mmCIF file with all atom_site columns, C-alpha atoms in Angstrom:
data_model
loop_
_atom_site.group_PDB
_atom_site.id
_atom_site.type_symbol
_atom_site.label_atom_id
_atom_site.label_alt_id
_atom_site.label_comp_id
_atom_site.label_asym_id
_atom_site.label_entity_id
_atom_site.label_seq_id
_atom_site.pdbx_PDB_ins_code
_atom_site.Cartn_x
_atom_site.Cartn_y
_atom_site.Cartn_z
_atom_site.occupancy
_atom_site.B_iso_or_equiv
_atom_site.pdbx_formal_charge
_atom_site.auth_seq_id
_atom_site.auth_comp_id
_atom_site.auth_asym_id
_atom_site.auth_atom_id
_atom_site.pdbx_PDB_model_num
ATOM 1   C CA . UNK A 1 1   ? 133.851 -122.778 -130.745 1.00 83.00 ? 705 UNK A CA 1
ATOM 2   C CA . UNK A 1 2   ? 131.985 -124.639 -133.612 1.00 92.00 ? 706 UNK A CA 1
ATOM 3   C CA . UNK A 1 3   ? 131.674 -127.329 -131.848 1.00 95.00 ? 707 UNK A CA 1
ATOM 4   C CA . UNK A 1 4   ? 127.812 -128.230 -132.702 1.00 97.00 ? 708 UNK A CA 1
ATOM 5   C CA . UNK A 1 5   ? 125.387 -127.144 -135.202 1.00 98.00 ? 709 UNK A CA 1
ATOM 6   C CA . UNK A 1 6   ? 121.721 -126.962 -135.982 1.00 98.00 ? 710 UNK A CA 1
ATOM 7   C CA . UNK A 1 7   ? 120.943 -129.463 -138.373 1.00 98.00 ? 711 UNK A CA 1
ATOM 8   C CA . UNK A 1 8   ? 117.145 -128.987 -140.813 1.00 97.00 ? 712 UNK A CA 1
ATOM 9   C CA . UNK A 1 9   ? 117.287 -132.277 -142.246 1.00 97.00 ? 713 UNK A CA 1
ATOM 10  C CA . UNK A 1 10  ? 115.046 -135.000 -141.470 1.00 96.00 ? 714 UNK A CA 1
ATOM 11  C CA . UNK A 1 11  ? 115.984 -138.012 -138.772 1.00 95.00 ? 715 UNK A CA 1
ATOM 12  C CA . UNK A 1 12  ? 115.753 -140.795 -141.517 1.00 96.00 ? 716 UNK A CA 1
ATOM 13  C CA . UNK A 1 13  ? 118.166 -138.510 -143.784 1.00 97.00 ? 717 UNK A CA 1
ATOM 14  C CA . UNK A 1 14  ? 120.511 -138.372 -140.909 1.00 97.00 ? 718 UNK A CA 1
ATOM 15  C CA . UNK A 1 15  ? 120.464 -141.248 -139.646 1.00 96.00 ? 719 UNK A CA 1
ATOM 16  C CA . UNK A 1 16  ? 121.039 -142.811 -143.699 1.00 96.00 ? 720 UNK A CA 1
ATOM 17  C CA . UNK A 1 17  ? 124.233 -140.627 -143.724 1.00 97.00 ? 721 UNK A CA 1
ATOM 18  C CA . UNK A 1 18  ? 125.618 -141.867 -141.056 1.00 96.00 ? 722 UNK A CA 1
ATOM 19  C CA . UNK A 1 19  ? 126.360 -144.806 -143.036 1.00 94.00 ? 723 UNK A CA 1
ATOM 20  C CA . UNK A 1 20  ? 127.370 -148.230 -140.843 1.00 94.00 ? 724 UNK A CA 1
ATOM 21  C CA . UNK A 1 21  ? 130.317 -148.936 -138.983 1.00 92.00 ? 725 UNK A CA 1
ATOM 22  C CA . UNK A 1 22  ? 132.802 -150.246 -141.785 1.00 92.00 ? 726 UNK A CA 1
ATOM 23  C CA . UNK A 1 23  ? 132.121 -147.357 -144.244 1.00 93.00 ? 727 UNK A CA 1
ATOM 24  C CA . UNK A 1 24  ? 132.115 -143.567 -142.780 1.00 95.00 ? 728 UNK A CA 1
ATOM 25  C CA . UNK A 1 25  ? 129.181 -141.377 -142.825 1.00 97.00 ? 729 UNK A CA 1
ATOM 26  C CA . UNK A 1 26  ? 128.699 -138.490 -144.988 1.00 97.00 ? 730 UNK A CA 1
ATOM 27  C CA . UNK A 1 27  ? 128.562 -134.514 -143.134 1.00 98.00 ? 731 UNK A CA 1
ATOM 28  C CA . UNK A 1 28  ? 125.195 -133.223 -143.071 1.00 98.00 ? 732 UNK A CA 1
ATOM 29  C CA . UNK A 1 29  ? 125.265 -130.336 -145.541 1.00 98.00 ? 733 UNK A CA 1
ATOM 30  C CA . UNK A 1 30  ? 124.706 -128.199 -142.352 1.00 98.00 ? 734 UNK A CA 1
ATOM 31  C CA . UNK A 1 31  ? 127.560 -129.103 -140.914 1.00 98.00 ? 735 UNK A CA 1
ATOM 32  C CA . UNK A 1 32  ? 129.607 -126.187 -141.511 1.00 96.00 ? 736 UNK A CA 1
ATOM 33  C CA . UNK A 1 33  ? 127.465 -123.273 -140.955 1.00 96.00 ? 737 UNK A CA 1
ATOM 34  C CA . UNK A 1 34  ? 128.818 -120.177 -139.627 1.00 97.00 ? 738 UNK A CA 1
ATOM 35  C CA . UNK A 1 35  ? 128.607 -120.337 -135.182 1.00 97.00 ? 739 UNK A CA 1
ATOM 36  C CA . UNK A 1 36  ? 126.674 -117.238 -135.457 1.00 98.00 ? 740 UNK A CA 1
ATOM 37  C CA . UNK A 1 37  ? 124.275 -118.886 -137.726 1.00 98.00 ? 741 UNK A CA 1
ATOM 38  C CA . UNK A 1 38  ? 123.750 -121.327 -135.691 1.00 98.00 ? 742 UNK A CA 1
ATOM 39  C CA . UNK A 1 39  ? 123.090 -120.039 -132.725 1.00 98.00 ? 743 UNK A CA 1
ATOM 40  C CA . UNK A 1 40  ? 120.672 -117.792 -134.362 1.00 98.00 ? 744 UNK A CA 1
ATOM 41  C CA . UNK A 1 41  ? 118.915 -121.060 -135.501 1.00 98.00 ? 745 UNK A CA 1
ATOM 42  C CA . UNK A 1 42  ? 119.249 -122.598 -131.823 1.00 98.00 ? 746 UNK A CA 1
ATOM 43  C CA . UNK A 1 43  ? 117.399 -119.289 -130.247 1.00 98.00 ? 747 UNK A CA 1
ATOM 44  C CA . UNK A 1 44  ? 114.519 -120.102 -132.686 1.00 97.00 ? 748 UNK A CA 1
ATOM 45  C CA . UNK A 1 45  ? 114.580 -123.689 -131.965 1.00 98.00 ? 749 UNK A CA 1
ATOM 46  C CA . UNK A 1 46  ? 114.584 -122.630 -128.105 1.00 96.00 ? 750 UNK A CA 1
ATOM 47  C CA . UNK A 1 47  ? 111.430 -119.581 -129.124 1.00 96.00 ? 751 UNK A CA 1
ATOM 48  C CA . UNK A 1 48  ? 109.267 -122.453 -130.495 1.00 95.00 ? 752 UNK A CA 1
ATOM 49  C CA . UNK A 1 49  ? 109.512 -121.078 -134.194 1.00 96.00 ? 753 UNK A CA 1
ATOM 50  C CA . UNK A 1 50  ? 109.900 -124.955 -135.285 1.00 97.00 ? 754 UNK A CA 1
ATOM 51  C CA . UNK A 1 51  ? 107.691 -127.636 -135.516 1.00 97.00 ? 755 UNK A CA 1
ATOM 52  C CA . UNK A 1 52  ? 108.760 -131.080 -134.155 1.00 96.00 ? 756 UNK A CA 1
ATOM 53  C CA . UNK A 1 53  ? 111.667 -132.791 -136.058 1.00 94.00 ? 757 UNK A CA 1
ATOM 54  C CA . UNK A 1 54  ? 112.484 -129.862 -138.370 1.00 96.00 ? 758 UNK A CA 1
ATOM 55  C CA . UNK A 1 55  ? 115.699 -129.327 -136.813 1.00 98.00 ? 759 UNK A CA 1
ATOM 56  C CA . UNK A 1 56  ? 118.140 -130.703 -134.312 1.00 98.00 ? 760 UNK A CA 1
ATOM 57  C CA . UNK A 1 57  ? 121.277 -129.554 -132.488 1.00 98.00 ? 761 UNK A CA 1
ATOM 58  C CA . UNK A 1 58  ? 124.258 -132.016 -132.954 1.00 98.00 ? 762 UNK A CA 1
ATOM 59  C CA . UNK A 1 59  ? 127.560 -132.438 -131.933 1.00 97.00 ? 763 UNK A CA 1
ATOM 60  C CA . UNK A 1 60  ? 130.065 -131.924 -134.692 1.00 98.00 ? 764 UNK A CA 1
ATOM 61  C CA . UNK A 1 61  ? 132.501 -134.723 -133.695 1.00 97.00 ? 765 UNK A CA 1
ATOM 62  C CA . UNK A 1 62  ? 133.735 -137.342 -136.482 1.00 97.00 ? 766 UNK A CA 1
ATOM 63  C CA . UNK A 1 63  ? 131.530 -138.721 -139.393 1.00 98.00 ? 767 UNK A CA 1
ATOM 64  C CA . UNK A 1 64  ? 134.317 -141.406 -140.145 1.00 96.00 ? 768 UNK A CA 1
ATOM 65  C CA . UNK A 1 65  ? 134.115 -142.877 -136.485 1.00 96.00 ? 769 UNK A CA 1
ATOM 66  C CA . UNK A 1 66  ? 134.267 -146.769 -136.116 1.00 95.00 ? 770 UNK A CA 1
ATOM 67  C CA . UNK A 1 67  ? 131.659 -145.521 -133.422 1.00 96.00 ? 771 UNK A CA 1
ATOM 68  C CA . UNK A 1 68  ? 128.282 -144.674 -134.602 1.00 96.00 ? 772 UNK A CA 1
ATOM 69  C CA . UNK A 1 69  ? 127.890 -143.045 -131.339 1.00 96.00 ? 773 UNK A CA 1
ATOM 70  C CA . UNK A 1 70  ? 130.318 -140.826 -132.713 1.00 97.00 ? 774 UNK A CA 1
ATOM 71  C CA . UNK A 1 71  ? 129.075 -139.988 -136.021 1.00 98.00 ? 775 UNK A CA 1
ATOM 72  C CA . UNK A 1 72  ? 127.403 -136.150 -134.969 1.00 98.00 ? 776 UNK A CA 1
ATOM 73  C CA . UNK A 1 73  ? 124.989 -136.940 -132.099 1.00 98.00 ? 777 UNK A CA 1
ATOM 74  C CA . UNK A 1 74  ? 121.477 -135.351 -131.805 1.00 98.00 ? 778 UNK A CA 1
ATOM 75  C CA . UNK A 1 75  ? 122.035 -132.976 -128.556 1.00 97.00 ? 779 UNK A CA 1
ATOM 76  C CA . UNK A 1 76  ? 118.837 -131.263 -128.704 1.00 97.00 ? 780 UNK A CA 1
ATOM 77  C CA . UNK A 1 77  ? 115.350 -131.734 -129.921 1.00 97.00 ? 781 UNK A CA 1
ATOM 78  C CA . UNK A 1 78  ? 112.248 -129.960 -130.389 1.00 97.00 ? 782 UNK A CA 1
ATOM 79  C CA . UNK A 1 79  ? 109.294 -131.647 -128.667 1.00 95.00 ? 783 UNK A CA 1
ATOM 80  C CA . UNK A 1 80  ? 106.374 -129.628 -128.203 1.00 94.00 ? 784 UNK A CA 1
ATOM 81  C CA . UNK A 1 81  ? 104.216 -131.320 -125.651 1.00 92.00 ? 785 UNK A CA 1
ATOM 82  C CA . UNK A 1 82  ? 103.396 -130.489 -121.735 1.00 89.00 ? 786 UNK A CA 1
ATOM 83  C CA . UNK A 1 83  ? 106.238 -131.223 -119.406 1.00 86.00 ? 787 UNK A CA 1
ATOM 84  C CA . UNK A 1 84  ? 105.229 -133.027 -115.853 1.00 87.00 ? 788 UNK A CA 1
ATOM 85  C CA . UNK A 1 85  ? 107.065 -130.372 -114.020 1.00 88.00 ? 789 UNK A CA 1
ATOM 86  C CA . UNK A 1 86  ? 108.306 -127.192 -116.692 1.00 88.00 ? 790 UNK A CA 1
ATOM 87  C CA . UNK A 1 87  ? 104.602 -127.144 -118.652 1.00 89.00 ? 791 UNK A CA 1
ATOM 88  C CA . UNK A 1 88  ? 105.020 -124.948 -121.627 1.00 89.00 ? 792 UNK A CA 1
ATOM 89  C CA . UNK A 1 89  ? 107.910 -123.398 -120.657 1.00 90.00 ? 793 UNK A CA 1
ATOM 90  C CA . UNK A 1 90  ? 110.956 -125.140 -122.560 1.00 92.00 ? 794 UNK A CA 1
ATOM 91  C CA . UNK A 1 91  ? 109.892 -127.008 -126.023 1.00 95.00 ? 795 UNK A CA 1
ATOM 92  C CA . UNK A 1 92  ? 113.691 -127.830 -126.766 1.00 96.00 ? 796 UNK A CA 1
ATOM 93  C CA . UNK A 1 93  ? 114.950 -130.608 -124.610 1.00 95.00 ? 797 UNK A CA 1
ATOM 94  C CA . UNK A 1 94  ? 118.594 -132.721 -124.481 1.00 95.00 ? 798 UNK A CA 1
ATOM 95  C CA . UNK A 1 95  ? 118.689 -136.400 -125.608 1.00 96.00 ? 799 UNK A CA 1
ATOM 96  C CA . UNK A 1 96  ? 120.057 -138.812 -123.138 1.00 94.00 ? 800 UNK A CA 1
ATOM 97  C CA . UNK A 1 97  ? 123.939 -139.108 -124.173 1.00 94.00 ? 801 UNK A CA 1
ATOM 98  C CA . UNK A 1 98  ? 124.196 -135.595 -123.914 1.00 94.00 ? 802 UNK A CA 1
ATOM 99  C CA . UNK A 1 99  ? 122.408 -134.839 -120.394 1.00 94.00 ? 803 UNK A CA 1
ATOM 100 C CA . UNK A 1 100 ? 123.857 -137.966 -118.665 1.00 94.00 ? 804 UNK A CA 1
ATOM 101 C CA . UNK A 1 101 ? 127.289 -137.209 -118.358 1.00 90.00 ? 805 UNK A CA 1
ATOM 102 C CA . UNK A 1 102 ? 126.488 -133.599 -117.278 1.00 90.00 ? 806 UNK A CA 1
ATOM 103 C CA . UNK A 1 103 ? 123.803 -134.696 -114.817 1.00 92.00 ? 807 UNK A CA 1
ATOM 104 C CA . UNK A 1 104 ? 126.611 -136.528 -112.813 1.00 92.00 ? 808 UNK A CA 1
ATOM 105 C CA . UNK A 1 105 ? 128.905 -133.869 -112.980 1.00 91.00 ? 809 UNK A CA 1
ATOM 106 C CA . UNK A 1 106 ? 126.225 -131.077 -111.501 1.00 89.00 ? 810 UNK A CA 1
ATOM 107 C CA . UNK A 1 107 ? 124.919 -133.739 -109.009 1.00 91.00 ? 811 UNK A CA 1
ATOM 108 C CA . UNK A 1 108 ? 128.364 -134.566 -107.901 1.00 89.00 ? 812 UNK A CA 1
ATOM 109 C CA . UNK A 1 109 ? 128.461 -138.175 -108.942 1.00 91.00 ? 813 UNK A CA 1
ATOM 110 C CA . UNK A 1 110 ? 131.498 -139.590 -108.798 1.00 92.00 ? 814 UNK A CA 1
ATOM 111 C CA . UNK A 1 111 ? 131.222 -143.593 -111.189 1.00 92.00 ? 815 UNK A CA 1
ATOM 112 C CA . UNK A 1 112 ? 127.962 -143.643 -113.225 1.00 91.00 ? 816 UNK A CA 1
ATOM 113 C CA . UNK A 1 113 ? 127.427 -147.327 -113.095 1.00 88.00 ? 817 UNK A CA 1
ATOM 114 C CA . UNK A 1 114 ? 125.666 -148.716 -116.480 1.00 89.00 ? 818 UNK A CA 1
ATOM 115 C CA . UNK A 1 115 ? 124.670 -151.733 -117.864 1.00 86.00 ? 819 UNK A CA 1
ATOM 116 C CA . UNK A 1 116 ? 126.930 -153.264 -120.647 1.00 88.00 ? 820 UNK A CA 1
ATOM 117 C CA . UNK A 1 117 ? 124.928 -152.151 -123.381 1.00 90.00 ? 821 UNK A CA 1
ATOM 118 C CA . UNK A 1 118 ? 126.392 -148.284 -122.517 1.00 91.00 ? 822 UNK A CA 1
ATOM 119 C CA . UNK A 1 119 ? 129.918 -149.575 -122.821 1.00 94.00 ? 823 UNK A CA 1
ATOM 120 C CA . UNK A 1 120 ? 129.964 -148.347 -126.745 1.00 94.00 ? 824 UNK A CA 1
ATOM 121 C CA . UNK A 1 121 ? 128.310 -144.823 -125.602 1.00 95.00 ? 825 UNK A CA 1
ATOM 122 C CA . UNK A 1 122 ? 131.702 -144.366 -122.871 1.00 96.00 ? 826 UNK A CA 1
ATOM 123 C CA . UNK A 1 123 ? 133.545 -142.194 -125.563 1.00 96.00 ? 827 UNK A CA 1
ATOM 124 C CA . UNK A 1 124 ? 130.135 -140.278 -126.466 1.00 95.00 ? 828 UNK A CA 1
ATOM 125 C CA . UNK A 1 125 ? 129.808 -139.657 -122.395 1.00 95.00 ? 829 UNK A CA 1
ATOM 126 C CA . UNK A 1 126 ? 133.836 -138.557 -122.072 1.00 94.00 ? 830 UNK A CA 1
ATOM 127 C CA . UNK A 1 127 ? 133.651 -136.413 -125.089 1.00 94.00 ? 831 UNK A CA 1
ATOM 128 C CA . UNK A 1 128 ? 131.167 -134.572 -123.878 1.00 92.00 ? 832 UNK A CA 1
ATOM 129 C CA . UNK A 1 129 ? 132.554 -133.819 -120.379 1.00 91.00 ? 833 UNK A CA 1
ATOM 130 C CA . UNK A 1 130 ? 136.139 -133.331 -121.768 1.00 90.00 ? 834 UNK A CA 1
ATOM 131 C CA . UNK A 1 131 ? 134.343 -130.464 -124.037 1.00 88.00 ? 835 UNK A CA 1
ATOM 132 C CA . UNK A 1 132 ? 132.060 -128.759 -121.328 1.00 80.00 ? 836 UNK A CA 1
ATOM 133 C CA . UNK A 1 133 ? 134.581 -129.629 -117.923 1.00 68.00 ? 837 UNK A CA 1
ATOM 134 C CA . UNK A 1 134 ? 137.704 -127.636 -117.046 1.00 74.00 ? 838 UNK A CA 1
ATOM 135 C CA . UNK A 1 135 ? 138.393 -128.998 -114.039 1.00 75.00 ? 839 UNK A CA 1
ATOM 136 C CA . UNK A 1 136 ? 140.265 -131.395 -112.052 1.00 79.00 ? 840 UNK A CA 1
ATOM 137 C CA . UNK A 1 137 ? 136.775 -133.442 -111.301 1.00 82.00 ? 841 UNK A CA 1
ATOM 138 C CA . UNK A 1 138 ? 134.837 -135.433 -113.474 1.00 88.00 ? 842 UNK A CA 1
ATOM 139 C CA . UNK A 1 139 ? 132.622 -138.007 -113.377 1.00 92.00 ? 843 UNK A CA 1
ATOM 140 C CA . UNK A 1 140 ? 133.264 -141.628 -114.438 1.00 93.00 ? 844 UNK A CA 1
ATOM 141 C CA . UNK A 1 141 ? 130.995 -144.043 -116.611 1.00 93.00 ? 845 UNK A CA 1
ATOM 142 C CA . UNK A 1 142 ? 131.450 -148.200 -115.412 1.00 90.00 ? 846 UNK A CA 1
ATOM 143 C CA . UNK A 1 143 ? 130.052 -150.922 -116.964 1.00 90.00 ? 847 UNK A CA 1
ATOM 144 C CA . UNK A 1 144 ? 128.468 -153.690 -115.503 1.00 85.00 ? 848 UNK A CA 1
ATOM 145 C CA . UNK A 1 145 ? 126.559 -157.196 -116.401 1.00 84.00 ? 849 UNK A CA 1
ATOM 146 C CA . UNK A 1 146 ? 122.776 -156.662 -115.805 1.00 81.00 ? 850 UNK A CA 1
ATOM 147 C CA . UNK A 1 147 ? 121.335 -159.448 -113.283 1.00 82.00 ? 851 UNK A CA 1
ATOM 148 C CA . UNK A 1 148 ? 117.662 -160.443 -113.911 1.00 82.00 ? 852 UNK A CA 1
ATOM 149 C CA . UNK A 1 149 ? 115.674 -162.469 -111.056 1.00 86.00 ? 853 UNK A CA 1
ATOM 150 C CA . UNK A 1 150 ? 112.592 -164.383 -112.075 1.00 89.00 ? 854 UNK A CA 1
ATOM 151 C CA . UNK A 1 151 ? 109.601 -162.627 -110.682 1.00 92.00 ? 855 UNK A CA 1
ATOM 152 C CA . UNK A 1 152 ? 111.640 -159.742 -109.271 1.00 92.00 ? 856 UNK A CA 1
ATOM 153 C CA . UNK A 1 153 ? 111.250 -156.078 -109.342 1.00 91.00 ? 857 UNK A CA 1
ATOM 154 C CA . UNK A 1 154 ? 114.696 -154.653 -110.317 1.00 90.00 ? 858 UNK A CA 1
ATOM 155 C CA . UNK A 1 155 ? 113.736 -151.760 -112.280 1.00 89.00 ? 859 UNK A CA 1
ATOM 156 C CA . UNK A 1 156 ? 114.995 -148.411 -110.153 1.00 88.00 ? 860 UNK A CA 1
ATOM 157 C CA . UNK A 1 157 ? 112.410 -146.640 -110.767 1.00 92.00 ? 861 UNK A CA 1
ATOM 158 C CA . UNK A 1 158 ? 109.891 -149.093 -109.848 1.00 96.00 ? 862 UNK A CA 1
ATOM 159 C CA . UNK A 1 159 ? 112.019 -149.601 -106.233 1.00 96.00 ? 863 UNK A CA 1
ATOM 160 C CA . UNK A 1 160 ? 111.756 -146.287 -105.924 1.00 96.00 ? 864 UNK A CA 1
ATOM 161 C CA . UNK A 1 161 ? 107.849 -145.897 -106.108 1.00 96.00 ? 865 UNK A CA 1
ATOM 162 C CA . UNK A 1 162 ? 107.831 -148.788 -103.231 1.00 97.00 ? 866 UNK A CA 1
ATOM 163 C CA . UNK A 1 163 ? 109.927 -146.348 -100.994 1.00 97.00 ? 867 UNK A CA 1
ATOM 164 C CA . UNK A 1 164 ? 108.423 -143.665 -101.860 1.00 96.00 ? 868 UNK A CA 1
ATOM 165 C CA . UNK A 1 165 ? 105.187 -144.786 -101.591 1.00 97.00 ? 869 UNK A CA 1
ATOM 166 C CA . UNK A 1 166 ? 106.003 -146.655 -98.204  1.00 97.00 ? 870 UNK A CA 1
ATOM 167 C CA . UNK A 1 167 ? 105.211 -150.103 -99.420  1.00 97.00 ? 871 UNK A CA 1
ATOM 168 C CA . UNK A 1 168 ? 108.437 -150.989 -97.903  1.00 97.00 ? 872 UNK A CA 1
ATOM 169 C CA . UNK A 1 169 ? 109.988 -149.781 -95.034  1.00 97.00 ? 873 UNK A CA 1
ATOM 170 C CA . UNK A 1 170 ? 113.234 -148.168 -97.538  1.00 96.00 ? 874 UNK A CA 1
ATOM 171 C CA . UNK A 1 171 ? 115.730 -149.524 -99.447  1.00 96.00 ? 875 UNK A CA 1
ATOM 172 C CA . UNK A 1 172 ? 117.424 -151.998 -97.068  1.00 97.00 ? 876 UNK A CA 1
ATOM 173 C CA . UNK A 1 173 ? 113.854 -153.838 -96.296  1.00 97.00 ? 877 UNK A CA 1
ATOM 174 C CA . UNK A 1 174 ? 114.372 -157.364 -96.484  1.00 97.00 ? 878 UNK A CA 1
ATOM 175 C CA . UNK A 1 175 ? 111.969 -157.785 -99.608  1.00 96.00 ? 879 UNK A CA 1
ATOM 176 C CA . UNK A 1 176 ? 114.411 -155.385 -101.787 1.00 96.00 ? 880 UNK A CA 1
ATOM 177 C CA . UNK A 1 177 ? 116.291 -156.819 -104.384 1.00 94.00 ? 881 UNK A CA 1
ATOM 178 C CA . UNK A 1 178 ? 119.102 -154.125 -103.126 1.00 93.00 ? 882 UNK A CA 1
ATOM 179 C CA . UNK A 1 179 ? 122.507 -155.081 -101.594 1.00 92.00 ? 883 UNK A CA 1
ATOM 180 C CA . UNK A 1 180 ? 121.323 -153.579 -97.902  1.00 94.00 ? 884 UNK A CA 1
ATOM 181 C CA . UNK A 1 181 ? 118.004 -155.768 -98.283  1.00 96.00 ? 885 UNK A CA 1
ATOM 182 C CA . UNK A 1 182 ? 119.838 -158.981 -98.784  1.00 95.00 ? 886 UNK A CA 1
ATOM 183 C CA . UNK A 1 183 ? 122.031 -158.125 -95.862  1.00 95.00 ? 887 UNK A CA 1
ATOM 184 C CA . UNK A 1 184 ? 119.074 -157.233 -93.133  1.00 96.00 ? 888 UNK A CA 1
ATOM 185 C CA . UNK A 1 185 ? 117.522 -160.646 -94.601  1.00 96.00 ? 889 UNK A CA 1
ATOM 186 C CA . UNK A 1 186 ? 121.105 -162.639 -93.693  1.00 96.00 ? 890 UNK A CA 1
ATOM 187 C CA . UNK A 1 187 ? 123.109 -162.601 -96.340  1.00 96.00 ? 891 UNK A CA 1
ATOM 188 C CA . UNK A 1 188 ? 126.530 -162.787 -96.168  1.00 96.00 ? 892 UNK A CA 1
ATOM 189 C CA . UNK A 1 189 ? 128.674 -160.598 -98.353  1.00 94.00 ? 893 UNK A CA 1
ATOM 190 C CA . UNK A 1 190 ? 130.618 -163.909 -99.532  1.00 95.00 ? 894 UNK A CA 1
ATOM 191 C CA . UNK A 1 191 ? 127.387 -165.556 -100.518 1.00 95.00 ? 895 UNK A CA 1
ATOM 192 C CA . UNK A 1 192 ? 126.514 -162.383 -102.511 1.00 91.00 ? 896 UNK A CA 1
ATOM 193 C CA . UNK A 1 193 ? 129.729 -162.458 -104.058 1.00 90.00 ? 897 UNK A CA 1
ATOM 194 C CA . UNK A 1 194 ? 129.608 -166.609 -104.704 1.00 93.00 ? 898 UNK A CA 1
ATOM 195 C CA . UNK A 1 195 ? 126.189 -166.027 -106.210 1.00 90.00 ? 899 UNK A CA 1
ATOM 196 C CA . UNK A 1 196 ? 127.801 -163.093 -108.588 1.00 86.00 ? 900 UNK A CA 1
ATOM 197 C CA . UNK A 1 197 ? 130.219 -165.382 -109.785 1.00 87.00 ? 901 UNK A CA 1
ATOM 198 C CA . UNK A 1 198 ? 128.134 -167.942 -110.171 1.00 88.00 ? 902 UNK A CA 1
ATOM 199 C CA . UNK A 1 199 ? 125.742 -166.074 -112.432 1.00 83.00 ? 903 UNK A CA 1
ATOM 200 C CA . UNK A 1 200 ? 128.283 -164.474 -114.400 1.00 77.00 ? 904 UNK A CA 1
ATOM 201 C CA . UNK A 1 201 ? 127.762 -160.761 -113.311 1.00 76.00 ? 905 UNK A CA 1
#
């Protein structure tokens, strides 16, 4: 449908014309290339015929958009380098704005609950579904205030290596910084809520 296109120029060019949020961007001259041309270009990119950062695969969306989100995301890059789990095998791989919202919606994920600073990347994560999703289910992207505690693990991936690796006894062990962890330690839910308020989350 001409909805994306392979773009050859370099990430400082593009990322120069997309200009700043009170004057609109200028189209990549790449932007209107034929579909078929493109996805002839996108098989390469996907064969390995293209070193890294030579070309990109972006959404053709709205160069004049208050949001700079907006302004012809990168989809796809070429990063040649050993994957953890594919190896060799793919050399072409999504960038996060594009895979999130599609994630959810194969995992059956109903609210995708972010941190405030992915409340301007909502109508990146929407367009995308509303382009790829015909159906009556979608997922849904909420916002959130991040709470930091001094000397507190809160990253999720770092909780998850202590389950994982059985240094706790799973997520509601009464040394996780999780919801179920400050119940089995004797929390109430009112004096979770009453310290929420209190912090400002």
């Amino acid at each position: 449908d001409g909805k994306a296109y392979v773009d050859d120029q370099s990430a400082d060019l593009i990322s120069e014309q997309r200009g700043v949020p009170t004057r609109p961007g200028i189209d990549s001259p790449f932007r209107n290339r034929s579909v078929e041309e493109n996805l002839g270009l996108f098989e390469r990119m996907k064969a390995g015929e293209f070193p890294n950062g030579t070309h990109v695969l972006r959404a053709k969306i709205d160069m004049a958009s208050p949001n700079m989100h907006m302004r012809d995301p990168v989809l796809y890059r070429i990063m040649h380098s050993k994957h953890h789990r594919t190896g060799d095998k793919w050399c072409i791989y999504p960038m996060y704005d594009f895979a999130h919202g599609q994630s959810d919606y194969l995992e059956g994920i109903t609210h995708s609950i972010c941190t405030l600073e992915f409340e301007i990347h909502r109508p990146l994560y929407d367009w995308f579904l509303d382009q790829l999703i015909d159906t009556d289910y979608r997922p849904r992207q909420h916002e959130f205030a991040r709470l930091n505690l001094s000397y507190t693990v809160m990253s999720k991936r770092k909780l998850l290596e202590l389950v994982t690796e059985k240094y706790v006894s799973g997520w509601d062990d009464p040394r996780m910084p999780t919801i179920s962890g400050l119940r089995r330690r004797g929390y109430t839910p009112e004096a979770i809520r009453n310290f929420a308020d209190r912090v400002g989350v």
